[in-house]
Short mmCIF file of C-alpha atoms (C1' of nucleotides) in Angstrom, two decimals:
data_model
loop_
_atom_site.label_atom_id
_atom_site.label_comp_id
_atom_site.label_asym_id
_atom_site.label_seq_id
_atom_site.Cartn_x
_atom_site.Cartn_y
_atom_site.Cartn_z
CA UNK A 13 7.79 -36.06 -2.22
CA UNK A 14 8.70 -34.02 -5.34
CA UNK A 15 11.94 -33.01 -3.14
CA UNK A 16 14.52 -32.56 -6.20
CA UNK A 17 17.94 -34.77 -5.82
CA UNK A 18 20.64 -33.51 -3.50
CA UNK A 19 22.57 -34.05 -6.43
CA UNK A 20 21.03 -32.16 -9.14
CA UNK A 21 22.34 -29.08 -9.38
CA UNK A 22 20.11 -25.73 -9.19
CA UNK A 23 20.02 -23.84 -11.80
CA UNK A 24 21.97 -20.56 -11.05
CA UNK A 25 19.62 -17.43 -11.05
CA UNK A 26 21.01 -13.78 -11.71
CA UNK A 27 19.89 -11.37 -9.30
CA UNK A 28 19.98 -7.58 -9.07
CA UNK A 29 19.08 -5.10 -11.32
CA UNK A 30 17.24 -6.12 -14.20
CA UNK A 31 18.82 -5.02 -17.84
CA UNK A 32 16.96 -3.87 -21.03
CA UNK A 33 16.88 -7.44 -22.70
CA UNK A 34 15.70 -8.87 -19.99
CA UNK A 35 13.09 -7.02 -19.99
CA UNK A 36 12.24 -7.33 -23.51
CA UNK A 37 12.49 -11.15 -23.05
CA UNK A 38 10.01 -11.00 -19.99
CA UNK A 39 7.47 -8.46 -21.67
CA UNK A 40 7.60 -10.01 -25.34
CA UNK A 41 7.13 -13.74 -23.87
CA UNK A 42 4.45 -12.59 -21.78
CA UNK A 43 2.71 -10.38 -24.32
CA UNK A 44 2.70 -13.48 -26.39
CA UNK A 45 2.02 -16.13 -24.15
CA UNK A 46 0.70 -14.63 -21.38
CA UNK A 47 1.82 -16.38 -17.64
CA UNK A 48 0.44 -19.44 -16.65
CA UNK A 49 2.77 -20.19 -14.05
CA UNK A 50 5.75 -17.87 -12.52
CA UNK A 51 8.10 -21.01 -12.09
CA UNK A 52 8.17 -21.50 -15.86
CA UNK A 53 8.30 -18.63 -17.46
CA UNK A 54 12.06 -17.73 -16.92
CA UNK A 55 12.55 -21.10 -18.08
CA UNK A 56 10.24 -20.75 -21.32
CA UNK A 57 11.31 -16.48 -21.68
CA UNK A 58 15.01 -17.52 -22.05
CA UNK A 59 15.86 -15.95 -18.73
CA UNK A 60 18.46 -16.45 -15.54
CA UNK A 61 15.58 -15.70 -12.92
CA UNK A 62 13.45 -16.94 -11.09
CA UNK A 63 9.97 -17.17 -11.21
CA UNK A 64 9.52 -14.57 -8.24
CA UNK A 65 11.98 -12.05 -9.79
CA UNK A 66 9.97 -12.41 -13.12
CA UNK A 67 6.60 -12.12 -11.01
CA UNK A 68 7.95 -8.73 -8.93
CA UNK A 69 9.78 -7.47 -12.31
CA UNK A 70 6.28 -7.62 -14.15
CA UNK A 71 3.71 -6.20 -11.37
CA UNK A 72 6.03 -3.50 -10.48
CA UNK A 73 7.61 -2.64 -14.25
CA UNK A 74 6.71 -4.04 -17.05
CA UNK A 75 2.96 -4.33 -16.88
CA UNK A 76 1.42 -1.99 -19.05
CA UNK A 77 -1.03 0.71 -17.86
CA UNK A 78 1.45 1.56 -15.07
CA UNK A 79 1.45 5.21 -13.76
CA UNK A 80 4.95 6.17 -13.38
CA UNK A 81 5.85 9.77 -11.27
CA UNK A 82 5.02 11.64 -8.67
CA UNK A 83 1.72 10.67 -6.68
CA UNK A 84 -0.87 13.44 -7.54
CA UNK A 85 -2.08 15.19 -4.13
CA UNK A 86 -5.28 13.03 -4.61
CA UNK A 87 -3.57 10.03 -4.79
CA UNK A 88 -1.89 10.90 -1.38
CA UNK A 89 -4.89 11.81 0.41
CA UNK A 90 -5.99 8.51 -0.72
CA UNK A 91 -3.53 6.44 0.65
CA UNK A 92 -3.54 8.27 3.56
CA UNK A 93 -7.01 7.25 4.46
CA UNK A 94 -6.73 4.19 3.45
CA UNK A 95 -3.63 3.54 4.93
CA UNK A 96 -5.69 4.42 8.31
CA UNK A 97 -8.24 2.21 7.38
CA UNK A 98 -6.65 -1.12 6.31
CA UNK A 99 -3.38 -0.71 7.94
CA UNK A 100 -0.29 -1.54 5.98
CA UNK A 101 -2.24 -3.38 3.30
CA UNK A 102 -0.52 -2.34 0.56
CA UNK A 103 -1.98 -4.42 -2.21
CA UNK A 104 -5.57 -3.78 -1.25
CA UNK A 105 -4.34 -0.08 -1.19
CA UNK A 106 -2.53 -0.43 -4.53
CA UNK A 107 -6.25 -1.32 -5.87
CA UNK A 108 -7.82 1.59 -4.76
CA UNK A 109 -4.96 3.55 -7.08
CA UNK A 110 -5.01 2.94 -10.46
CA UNK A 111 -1.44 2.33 -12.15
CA UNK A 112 -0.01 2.54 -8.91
CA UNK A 113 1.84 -0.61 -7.27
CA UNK A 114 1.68 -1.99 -3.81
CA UNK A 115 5.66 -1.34 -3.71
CA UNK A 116 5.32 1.82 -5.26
CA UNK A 117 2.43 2.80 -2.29
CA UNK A 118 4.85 1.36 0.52
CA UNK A 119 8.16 2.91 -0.99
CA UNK A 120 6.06 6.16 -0.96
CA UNK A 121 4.52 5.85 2.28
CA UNK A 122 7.63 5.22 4.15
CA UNK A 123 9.87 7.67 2.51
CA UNK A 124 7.47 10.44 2.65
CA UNK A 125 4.37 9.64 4.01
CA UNK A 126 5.04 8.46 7.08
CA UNK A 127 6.65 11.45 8.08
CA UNK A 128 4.16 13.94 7.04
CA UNK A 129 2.03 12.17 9.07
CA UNK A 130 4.33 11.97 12.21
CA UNK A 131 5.05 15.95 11.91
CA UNK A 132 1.26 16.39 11.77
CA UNK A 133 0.98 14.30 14.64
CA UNK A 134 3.43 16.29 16.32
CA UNK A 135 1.90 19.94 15.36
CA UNK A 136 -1.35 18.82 16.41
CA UNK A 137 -0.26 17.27 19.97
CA UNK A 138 1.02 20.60 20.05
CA UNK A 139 -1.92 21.94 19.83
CA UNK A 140 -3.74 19.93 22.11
CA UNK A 141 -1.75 21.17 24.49
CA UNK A 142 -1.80 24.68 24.06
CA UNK A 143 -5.67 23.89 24.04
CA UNK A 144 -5.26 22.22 27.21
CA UNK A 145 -3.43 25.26 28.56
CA UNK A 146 -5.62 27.97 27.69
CA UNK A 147 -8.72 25.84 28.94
CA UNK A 148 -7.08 25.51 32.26
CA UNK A 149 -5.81 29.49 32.40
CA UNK A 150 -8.77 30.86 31.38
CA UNK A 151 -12.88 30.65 32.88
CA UNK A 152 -13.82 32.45 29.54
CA UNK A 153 -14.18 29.91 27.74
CA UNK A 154 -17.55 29.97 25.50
CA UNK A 155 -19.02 26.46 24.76
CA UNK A 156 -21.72 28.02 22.92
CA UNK A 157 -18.57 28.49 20.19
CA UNK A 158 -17.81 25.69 18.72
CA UNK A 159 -14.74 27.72 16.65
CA UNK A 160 -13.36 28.10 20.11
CA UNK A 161 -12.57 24.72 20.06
CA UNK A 162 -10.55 24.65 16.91
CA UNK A 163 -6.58 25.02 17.54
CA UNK A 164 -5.46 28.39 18.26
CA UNK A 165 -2.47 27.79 16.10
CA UNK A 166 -3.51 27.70 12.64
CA UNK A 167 -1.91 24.26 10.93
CA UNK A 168 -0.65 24.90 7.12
CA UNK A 169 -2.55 23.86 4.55
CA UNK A 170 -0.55 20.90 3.51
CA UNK A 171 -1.96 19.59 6.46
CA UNK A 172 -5.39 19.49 5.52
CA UNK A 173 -5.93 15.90 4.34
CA UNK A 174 -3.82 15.06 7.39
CA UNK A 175 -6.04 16.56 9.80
CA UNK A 176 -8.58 14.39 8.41
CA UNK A 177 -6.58 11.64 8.63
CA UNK A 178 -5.81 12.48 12.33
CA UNK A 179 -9.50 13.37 12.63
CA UNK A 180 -10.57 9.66 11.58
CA UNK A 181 -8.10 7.87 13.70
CA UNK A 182 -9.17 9.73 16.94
CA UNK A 183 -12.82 8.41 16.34
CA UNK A 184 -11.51 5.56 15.16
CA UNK A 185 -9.33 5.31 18.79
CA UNK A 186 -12.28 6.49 20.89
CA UNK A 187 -14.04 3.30 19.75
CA UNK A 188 -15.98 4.48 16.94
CA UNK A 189 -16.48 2.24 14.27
CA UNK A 190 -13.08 0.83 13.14
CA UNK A 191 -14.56 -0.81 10.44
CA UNK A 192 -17.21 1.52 8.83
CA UNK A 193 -15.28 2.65 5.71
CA UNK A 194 -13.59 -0.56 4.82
CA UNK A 195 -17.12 -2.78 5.62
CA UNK A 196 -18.62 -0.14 3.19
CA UNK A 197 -16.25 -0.56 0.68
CA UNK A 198 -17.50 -4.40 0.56
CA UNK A 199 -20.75 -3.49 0.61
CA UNK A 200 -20.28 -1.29 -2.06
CA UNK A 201 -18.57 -4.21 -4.10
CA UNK A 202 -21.14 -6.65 -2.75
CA UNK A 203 -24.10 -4.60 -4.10
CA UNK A 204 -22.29 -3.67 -6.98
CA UNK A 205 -21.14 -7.29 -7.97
CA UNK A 206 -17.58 -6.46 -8.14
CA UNK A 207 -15.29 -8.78 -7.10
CA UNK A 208 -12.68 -7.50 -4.73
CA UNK A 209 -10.12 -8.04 -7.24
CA UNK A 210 -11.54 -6.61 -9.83
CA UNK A 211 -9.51 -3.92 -10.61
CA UNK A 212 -12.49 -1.69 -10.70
CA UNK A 213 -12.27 1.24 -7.94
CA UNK A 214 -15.29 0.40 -5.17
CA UNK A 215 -14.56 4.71 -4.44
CA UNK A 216 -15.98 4.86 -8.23
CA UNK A 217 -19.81 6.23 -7.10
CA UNK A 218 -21.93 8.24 -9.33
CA UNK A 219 -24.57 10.00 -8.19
CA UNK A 220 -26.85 6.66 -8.54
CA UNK A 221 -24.66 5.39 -5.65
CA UNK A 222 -25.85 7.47 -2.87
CA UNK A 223 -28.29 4.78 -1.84
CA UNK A 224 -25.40 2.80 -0.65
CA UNK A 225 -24.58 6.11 1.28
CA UNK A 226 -27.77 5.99 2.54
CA UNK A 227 -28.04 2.96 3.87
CA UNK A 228 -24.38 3.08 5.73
CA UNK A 229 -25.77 6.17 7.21
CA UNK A 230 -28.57 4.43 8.22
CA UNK A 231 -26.54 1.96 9.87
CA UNK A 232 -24.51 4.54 11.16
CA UNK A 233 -27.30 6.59 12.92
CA UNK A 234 -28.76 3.96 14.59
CA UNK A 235 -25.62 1.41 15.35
CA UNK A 236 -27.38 -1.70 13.15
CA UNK A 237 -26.56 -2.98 10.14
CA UNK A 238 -28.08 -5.28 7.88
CA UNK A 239 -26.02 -8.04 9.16
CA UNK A 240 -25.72 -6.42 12.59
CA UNK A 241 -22.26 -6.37 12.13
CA UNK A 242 -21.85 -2.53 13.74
CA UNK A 243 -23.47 -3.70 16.55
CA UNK A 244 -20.60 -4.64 19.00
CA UNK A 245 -18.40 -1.59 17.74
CA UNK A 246 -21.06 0.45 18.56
CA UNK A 247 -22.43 -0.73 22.15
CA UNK A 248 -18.88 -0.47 23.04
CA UNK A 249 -19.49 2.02 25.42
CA UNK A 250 -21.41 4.07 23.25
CA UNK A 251 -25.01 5.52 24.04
CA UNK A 252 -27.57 7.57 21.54
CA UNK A 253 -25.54 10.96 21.55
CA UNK A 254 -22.53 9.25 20.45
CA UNK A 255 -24.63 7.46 17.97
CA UNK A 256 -24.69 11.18 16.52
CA UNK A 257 -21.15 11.08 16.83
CA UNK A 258 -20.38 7.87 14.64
CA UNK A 259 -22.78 9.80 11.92
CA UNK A 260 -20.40 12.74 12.15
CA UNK A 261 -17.30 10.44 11.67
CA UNK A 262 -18.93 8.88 8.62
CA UNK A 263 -20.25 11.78 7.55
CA UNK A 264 -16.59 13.02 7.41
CA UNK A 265 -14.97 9.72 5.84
CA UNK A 266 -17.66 10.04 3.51
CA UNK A 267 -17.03 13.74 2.24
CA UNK A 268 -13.44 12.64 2.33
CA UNK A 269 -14.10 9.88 0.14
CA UNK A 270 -15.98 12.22 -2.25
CA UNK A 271 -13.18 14.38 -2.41
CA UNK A 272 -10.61 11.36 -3.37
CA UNK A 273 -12.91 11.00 -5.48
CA UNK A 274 -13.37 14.57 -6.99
CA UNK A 275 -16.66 15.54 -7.95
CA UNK A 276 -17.65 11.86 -7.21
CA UNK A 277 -16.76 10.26 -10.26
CA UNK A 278 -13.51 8.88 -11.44
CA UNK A 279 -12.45 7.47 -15.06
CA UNK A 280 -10.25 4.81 -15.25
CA UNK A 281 -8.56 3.58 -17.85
CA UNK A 282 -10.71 1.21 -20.44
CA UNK A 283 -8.14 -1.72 -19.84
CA UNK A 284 -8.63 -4.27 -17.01
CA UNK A 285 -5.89 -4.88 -14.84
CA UNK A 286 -4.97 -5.39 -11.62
CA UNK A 287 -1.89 -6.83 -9.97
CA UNK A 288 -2.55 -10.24 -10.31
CA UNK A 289 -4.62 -10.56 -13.52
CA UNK A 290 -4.13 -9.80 -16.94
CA UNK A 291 -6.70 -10.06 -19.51
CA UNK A 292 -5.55 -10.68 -22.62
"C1'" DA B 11 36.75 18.52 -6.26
"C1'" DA B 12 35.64 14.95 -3.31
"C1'" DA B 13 33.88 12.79 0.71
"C1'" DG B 14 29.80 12.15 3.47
"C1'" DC B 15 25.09 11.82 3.90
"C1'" DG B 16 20.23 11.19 3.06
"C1'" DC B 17 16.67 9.84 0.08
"C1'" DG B 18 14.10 7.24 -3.36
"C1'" DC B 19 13.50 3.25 -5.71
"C1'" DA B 20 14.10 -1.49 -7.24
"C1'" DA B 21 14.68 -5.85 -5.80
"C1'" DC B 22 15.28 -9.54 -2.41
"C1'" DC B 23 13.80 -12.30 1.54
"C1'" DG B 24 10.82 -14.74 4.52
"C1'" DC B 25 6.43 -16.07 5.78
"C1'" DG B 26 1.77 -17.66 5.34
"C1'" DA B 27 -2.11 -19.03 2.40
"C1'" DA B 28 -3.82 -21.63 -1.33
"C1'" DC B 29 -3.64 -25.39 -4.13
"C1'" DG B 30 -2.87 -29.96 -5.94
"C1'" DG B 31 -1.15 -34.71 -5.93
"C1'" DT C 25 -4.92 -35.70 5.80
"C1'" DC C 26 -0.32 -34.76 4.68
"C1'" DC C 27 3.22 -32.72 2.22
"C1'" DG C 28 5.43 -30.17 -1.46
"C1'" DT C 29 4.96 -26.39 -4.62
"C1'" DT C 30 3.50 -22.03 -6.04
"C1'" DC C 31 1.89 -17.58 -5.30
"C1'" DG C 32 1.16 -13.21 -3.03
"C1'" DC C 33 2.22 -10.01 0.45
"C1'" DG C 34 4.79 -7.08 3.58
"C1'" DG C 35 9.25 -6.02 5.58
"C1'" DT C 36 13.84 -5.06 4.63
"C1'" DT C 37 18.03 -4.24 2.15
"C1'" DG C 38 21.16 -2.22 -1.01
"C1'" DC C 39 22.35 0.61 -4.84
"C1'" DG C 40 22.51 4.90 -7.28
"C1'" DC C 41 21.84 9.62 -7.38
"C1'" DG C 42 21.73 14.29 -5.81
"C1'" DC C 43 22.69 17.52 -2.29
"C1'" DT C 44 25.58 19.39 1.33
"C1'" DT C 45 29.77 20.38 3.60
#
DNA sequence: AAAGCGCGCAACCGCGAACGG
DNA sequence: TCCGTTCGCGGTTGCGCGCTT
């Protein structure tokens, strides 16, 4: 069914690096026409591709309001956190970044990244074991301090957003709520009526949005949610005290989401985009 | 000066989901 | 319901450039 003749040949598609009037032909027939479908726009643009190249060439290049540069410190705290959060989902990342790609995200994460994270891994297992150490060498130790707990070696401050990073995963490890930032993001969007592919930045909370904080707090404190979805993550194990304990990790993701946010609110450009639409 | 090396980025590849006939 | 096509995503590759030796 449909299956083209064995005969026929294919057309021949160039590959590799994309020249200048190819990219004029791509951006001016898409400009113009806009893209219906990716399998027939080489064909109608007057171009050797295919429709994937043309696809990848646009979303990563040629699509205006792209942000081209270094990532901002911001930006990487951002994808730091939600890299912890959803994993390596780089397009639902990419949303979350305005201008920014899902291959630029990945190409940035595993160049540089990655291995920020790894050596901040690595300085704070350290750490843990010089904690570990001292604990064990010394019956001094005051737990009415709770700065006695901190590190004894004090970690650089480019590692700050990663020790919130590690900070998150640990609760996240020790069974805390796995889900809480990302299921609040889709409340946020669900109370908001935002679609998730909206292009518009669910981390975009005014002041007026602190009910949603509210509730998710709510939740948090007392292991329920509206849909009772928290419930399993937190009767894993987990009794009042560390009901405190889930508040403290939201509490955290929460300031950190204030600060990827700055002072709370973020502008965005006035045009609406997002990787796969284009509103012309 | 040139060879080697590492890094960053652009693009390709393969897979799965969605869609339509 | 099946099957082919298209699209989108994430992993991987390969090229070019700059730095080091």
């Amino acid at each position: 069914m449909g299956r083209q003749p064995a005969d026929k040949a294919k057309p021949k598609h160039r590959k590799g690096l994309w020249s200048p009037e190819e990219d004029n032909k791509l951006r001016n027939y898409i400009l113009k026409h806009g893209y219906g479908c990716w399998s027939s726009v080489p064909i109608k643009a007057g171009l050797q591709r295919n429709g994937k190249s043309c696809r990848l060439r646009w979303i990563n290049y040629l699509r205006p309001g792209l942000k081209r540069g270094m990532f901002s410190k911001q930006e990487e705290e951002k994808i730091l956190t939600l890299h912890h959060m959803l994993g390596n989902k780089w397009s639902q990342i990419a949303q979350h970044l305005p201008g920014r790609t899902d291959n630029e995200i990945k190409n940035h994460w595993h160049s540089y990244l990655k291995k920020k994270v790894a050596k901040a891994e690595e300085i704070q297992s350290q750490n843990n074991k010089q904690m570990q150490y001292a604990s064990s060498s010394s019956d001094t130790f005051d737990s009415t301090s709770s700065s006695s707990q901190k590190p004894a070696m004090p970690i650089s401050d480019h590692c700050s957003s990663l020790q919130n990073y590690n900070f998150i995963k640990e609760a996240n490890q020790s069974s805390l709520p796995k889900l809480l930032f990302a299921e609040w993001l889709s409340l946020d969007q669900a109370n908001s009526g935002i679609p998730a592919n909206s292009g518009d930045d669910p981390f975009v909370f005014g002041i007026g949005s602190f009910d949603q904080y509210s509730d998710f707090h709510e939740a948090a404190m007392h292991g329920v949610s509206e849909g009772g979805s928290y419930g399993g993550q937190f009767d894993n194990g987990l009794t009042t005290p560390n009901a405190a304990a889930a508040s403290e990790v939201f509490n955290a993701q929460f300031k950190m989401a204030n600060q990827m946010a700055g002072n709370g609110v973020i502008h965005f450009p006035s045009f609406s985009m997002n990787n796969d639409e284009m509103y012309m």
